[in-house]
């Protein structure tokens, strides 16, 4: 499997809270999440959490190819939580968390997992792309949007509303992300298909998927065409242009484009 990756922080001088990496038969994308004030809860930070979770997943994907993707994600969450539970308040609603996308080549199948608002697109050999996403966080966030827009950004009330939103994480009827609860992995969106049905796949953080779902710069076939001809950095460049044009705050943007699946 060939994987081409690109990642860009929201702005120069700021830590990139996304992570992506690959091993010969799998690719992982992590989109870290946190809000101001979390430094008092976790001394490590969101970027640390995202890279630690991604590294644990890549190791487990290499060492335990026969285990299910949710089982591997659950173990990775537990490992990272154990790494900082003695120094940080891992259960606090604003402690670092992350969304996850995984793609794995296994026994003639392409398996996938999505937890949170990262996006995975399967490029089918015959037919339209299949977009795999988890809409729960977006759906719940929309219910808080009016309240957030009615107060001053970064004010105490703004952060109180964000805390209320984050309290829906990893709760029945809420949305699920990687944080401190391994059981969240069981809520992930998963699936598989024969390798022969695909020509490629792409994993995107929500800062990169806005090329389609926010800015409407292209549809998914169009994005796949750009990836094939000019690579993931070009997609991110177009997102940055749209953010500047529309005065939209930039977000970390990361893409892993997977092609050349080989069954062996």
Coordinates of C-alpha atoms in Angstrom, one line a residue:
X1 CA 0.0 0.0 0.0
X2 CA 1.3 3.4 -0.9
X3 CA 0.4 6.3 1.4
X4 CA 1.0 10.0 0.5
X5 CA 0.5 12.4 3.4
X6 CA 0.3 16.1 4.0
X7 CA -0.4 18.1 7.2
X8 CA -0.5 21.8 8.0
X9 CA -1.0 23.6 11.3
X10 CA -3.7 26.2 11.5
X11 CA -1.1 28.9 11.6
X12 CA 2.7 29.3 11.8
X13 CA 4.1 28.9 15.3
X14 CA 1.2 26.9 16.6
X15 CA 1.4 23.2 17.4
X16 CA -0.3 20.9 14.9
X17 CA -2.8 18.9 16.8
X18 CA -3.4 16.4 14.0
X19 CA -1.3 13.3 13.5
X20 CA -1.0 10.9 10.6
X21 CA 1.2 7.9 10.0
X22 CA 1.3 4.5 8.2
X23 CA 2.7 1.0 8.3
X24 CA 2.9 -1.2 5.3
X25 CA -0.7 -2.4 5.7
X26 CA -2.5 0.4 7.5
X27 CA -2.9 4.2 7.8
X28 CA -4.0 6.2 10.8
X29 CA -5.3 9.8 11.1
X30 CA -5.8 11.5 14.5
X31 CA -7.4 14.9 14.9
X32 CA -6.8 16.2 18.4
X33 CA -9.3 18.4 20.2
X34 CA -9.1 20.7 23.2
X35 CA -10.2 24.1 24.4
X36 CA -8.4 27.0 26.1
X37 CA -7.8 26.2 29.8
X38 CA -7.1 22.6 29.3
X39 CA -3.4 23.2 30.1
X40 CA -4.5 23.3 33.8
X41 CA -6.1 19.9 33.4
X42 CA -3.4 18.1 31.3
X43 CA 0.2 19.3 31.3
X44 CA 0.9 17.4 28.1
X45 CA -1.5 19.0 25.8
X46 CA -3.6 18.1 22.7
X47 CA -0.7 17.6 20.3
X48 CA 0.9 15.1 22.7
X49 CA -2.4 13.2 23.1
X50 CA -2.9 13.0 19.3
X51 CA 0.6 11.8 18.5
X52 CA 0.7 9.4 21.4
X53 CA -2.6 7.8 20.4
X54 CA -1.5 7.6 16.8
X55 CA 1.8 6.0 17.7
X56 CA 0.1 3.4 19.9
X57 CA -2.3 2.6 17.1
X58 CA 0.4 2.1 14.5
X59 CA 2.3 -0.2 16.8
X60 CA -0.7 -2.3 17.6
X61 CA -1.7 -2.5 13.9
X62 CA 1.7 -3.9 13.2
X63 CA 1.9 -6.3 16.1
X64 CA -1.7 -7.6 16.3
X65 CA -3.0 -7.8 12.7
X66 CA -5.7 -10.4 13.6
X67 CA -7.5 -8.2 16.2
X68 CA -10.5 -6.0 15.2
X69 CA -10.0 -2.3 14.7
X70 CA -12.3 -1.3 17.6
X71 CA -10.3 -3.7 19.9
X72 CA -7.0 -2.1 18.8
X73 CA -8.4 1.4 19.3
X74 CA -9.7 0.5 22.7
X75 CA -6.3 -0.7 23.8
X76 CA -4.6 2.4 22.4
X77 CA -6.9 4.7 24.3
X78 CA -6.2 2.7 27.5
X79 CA -2.5 2.9 26.9
X80 CA -2.4 6.6 26.4
X81 CA -4.8 7.2 29.3
X82 CA -2.5 5.2 31.6
X83 CA 0.4 7.3 30.4
X84 CA -1.0 10.4 32.0
X85 CA -3.7 9.5 34.5
X86 CA -1.3 9.9 37.4
X87 CA -0.3 13.5 36.4
X88 CA -3.5 14.8 34.7
X89 CA -7.2 14.9 35.3
X90 CA -8.1 12.6 32.4
X91 CA -11.8 12.5 33.3
X92 CA -12.4 16.2 33.1
X93 CA -14.6 17.2 30.2
X94 CA -12.0 19.5 28.7
X95 CA -9.0 17.1 28.9
X96 CA -7.5 16.3 25.5
X97 CA -9.5 14.0 23.2
X98 CA -9.3 13.1 19.5
X99 CA -11.2 11.8 16.5
X100 CA -9.8 8.8 14.7
X101 CA -9.8 7.3 11.2
X102 CA -8.1 4.0 10.4
X103 CA -7.7 2.1 7.2
X104 CA -6.2 -1.5 7.1
X105 CA -5.5 -4.0 4.3
X106 CA -6.2 -7.5 5.7
X107 CA -6.7 -10.8 4.0
X108 CA -8.0 -9.3 0.7
X109 CA -10.2 -6.8 2.5
X110 CA -10.0 -3.1 3.2
X111 CA -11.2 -2.5 6.7
X112 CA -12.1 1.0 8.0
X113 CA -13.0 2.7 11.3
X114 CA -14.1 6.3 11.9
X115 CA -14.7 7.8 15.4
X116 CA -15.7 11.4 15.6
X117 CA -15.8 13.9 12.8
X118 CA -12.8 12.8 10.7
X119 CA -13.8 11.6 7.2
X120 CA -12.8 8.6 5.2
X121 CA -13.5 8.3 1.5
X122 CA -13.3 5.0 -0.4
X123 CA -12.5 5.4 -4.1
X124 CA -14.5 2.6 -5.8
X125 CA -13.3 1.1 -9.0
X126 CA -16.8 1.0 -10.4
X127 CA -19.2 3.7 -9.0
X128 CA -19.3 6.8 -6.9
X129 CA -17.0 7.2 -3.9
X130 CA -18.3 6.0 -0.5
X131 CA -18.0 8.6 2.2
X132 CA -17.7 7.3 5.8
X133 CA -18.4 9.8 8.5
X134 CA -19.8 9.9 12.0
X135 CA -22.4 12.7 12.1
X136 CA -23.2 12.7 15.9
X137 CA -20.7 15.4 17.0
X138 CA -21.7 17.7 14.1
X139 CA -25.4 17.2 14.9
X140 CA -25.0 18.0 18.6
X141 CA -22.7 20.9 18.0
X142 CA -25.3 22.6 15.8
X143 CA -27.7 22.8 18.7
X144 CA -25.2 25.0 20.5
X145 CA -24.2 27.2 17.6
X146 CA -26.8 29.9 18.2
X147 CA -25.8 30.2 21.8
X148 CA -22.1 30.5 20.9
X149 CA -22.7 33.1 18.3
X150 CA -24.7 35.2 20.8
X151 CA -21.8 35.7 23.2
X152 CA -18.3 37.2 22.9
X153 CA -15.8 34.7 21.6
X154 CA -13.3 33.6 24.2
X155 CA -15.4 35.1 27.0
X156 CA -16.2 33.2 30.2
X157 CA -19.7 32.5 28.9
X158 CA -18.4 31.3 25.6
X159 CA -16.2 28.8 27.4
X160 CA -19.0 27.8 29.7
X161 CA -21.1 26.9 26.7
X162 CA -18.2 24.9 25.2
X163 CA -17.9 23.0 28.4
X164 CA -21.6 22.1 28.2
X165 CA -21.1 21.0 24.6
X166 CA -18.1 18.8 25.6
X167 CA -20.1 17.2 28.4
X168 CA -22.0 15.3 25.7
X169 CA -18.8 13.5 24.8
X170 CA -18.8 9.7 25.4
X171 CA -22.3 9.7 26.8
X172 CA -25.4 7.8 25.6
X173 CA -27.3 10.1 23.2
X174 CA -24.1 12.2 22.7
X175 CA -21.1 11.8 20.5
X176 CA -18.0 9.6 20.9
X177 CA -14.3 10.4 20.7
X178 CA -11.1 8.9 21.9
X179 CA -10.4 10.3 25.3
X180 CA -10.1 8.4 28.6
X181 CA -12.8 5.7 28.0
X182 CA -11.7 2.6 26.0
X183 CA -15.4 1.6 25.5
X184 CA -15.8 4.6 23.1
X185 CA -14.0 2.5 20.5
X186 CA -17.1 0.2 20.4
X187 CA -19.2 3.2 19.2
X188 CA -17.0 3.8 16.1
X189 CA -18.3 3.5 12.5
X190 CA -16.7 0.4 10.9
X191 CA -16.9 -1.6 7.7
X192 CA -15.0 -3.5 5.1
X193 CA -15.0 -4.3 1.4
X194 CA -12.9 -6.4 -1.0
X195 CA -9.7 -4.8 -2.1
X196 CA -10.7 -5.5 -5.7
X197 CA -13.6 -3.0 -5.4
X198 CA -11.3 0.0 -4.6
X199 CA -8.6 2.0 -6.4
X200 CA -7.8 4.0 -3.3
X201 CA -8.9 5.7 -0.1
X202 CA -8.3 8.9 1.7
X203 CA -8.4 9.9 5.4
X204 CA -9.1 13.5 6.2
X205 CA -9.2 15.6 9.4
X206 CA -12.2 17.9 9.6
X207 CA -9.9 20.8 8.8
X208 CA -9.2 19.2 5.4
X209 CA -12.6 17.8 4.7
X210 CA -14.0 21.4 4.7
X211 CA -12.8 21.5 1.0
X212 CA -16.2 19.7 0.4
X213 CA -18.4 20.0 3.4
X214 CA -17.9 23.7 4.2
X215 CA -16.4 25.5 1.2
X216 CA -17.9 23.4 -1.6
X217 CA -14.8 23.8 -3.7
X218 CA -15.3 20.3 -5.2
X219 CA -17.3 17.2 -4.8
X220 CA -15.6 14.0 -3.6
X221 CA -14.8 12.7 -7.1
X222 CA -13.2 16.1 -7.8
X223 CA -11.1 15.9 -4.6
X224 CA -10.0 12.4 -5.5
X225 CA -8.9 13.6 -9.0
X226 CA -6.9 16.4 -7.4
X227 CA -5.2 13.9 -5.0
X228 CA -4.3 11.7 -7.9
X229 CA -2.8 14.5 -10.1
X230 CA -1.3 16.9 -7.6
X231 CA -1.4 15.3 -4.2
X232 CA -2.8 16.1 -0.7
X233 CA -0.8 19.3 -0.2
X234 CA -2.7 20.9 -3.1
X235 CA -6.1 20.1 -1.5
X236 CA -4.9 21.8 1.8
X237 CA -3.6 24.8 -0.2
X238 CA -7.1 25.3 -1.7
X239 CA -8.6 25.0 1.8
X240 CA -6.3 27.7 3.1
X241 CA -7.2 30.0 0.1
X242 CA -10.9 29.6 0.9
X243 CA -10.4 30.3 4.6
X244 CA -8.6 33.5 3.8
X245 CA -11.2 34.5 1.2
X246 CA -14.1 34.0 3.5
X247 CA -12.3 35.2 6.7
X248 CA -12.8 31.7 8.3
X249 CA -10.5 30.7 11.1
X250 CA -8.0 28.2 9.9
X251 CA -7.9 24.7 11.3
X252 CA -5.2 22.0 11.4
X253 CA -5.6 20.1 8.1
X254 CA -4.3 16.6 7.4
X255 CA -4.8 14.1 4.6
X256 CA -3.5 10.6 4.0
X257 CA -4.1 9.3 0.5
X258 CA -3.8 5.5 0.2
X259 CA -3.4 3.8 -3.2
X260 CA -1.7 0.8 -4.9
X261 CA -3.4 -1.9 -2.7
X262 CA -1.5 -5.2 -3.0
X263 CA -2.9 -8.5 -1.8
X264 CA -0.1 -10.8 -0.7

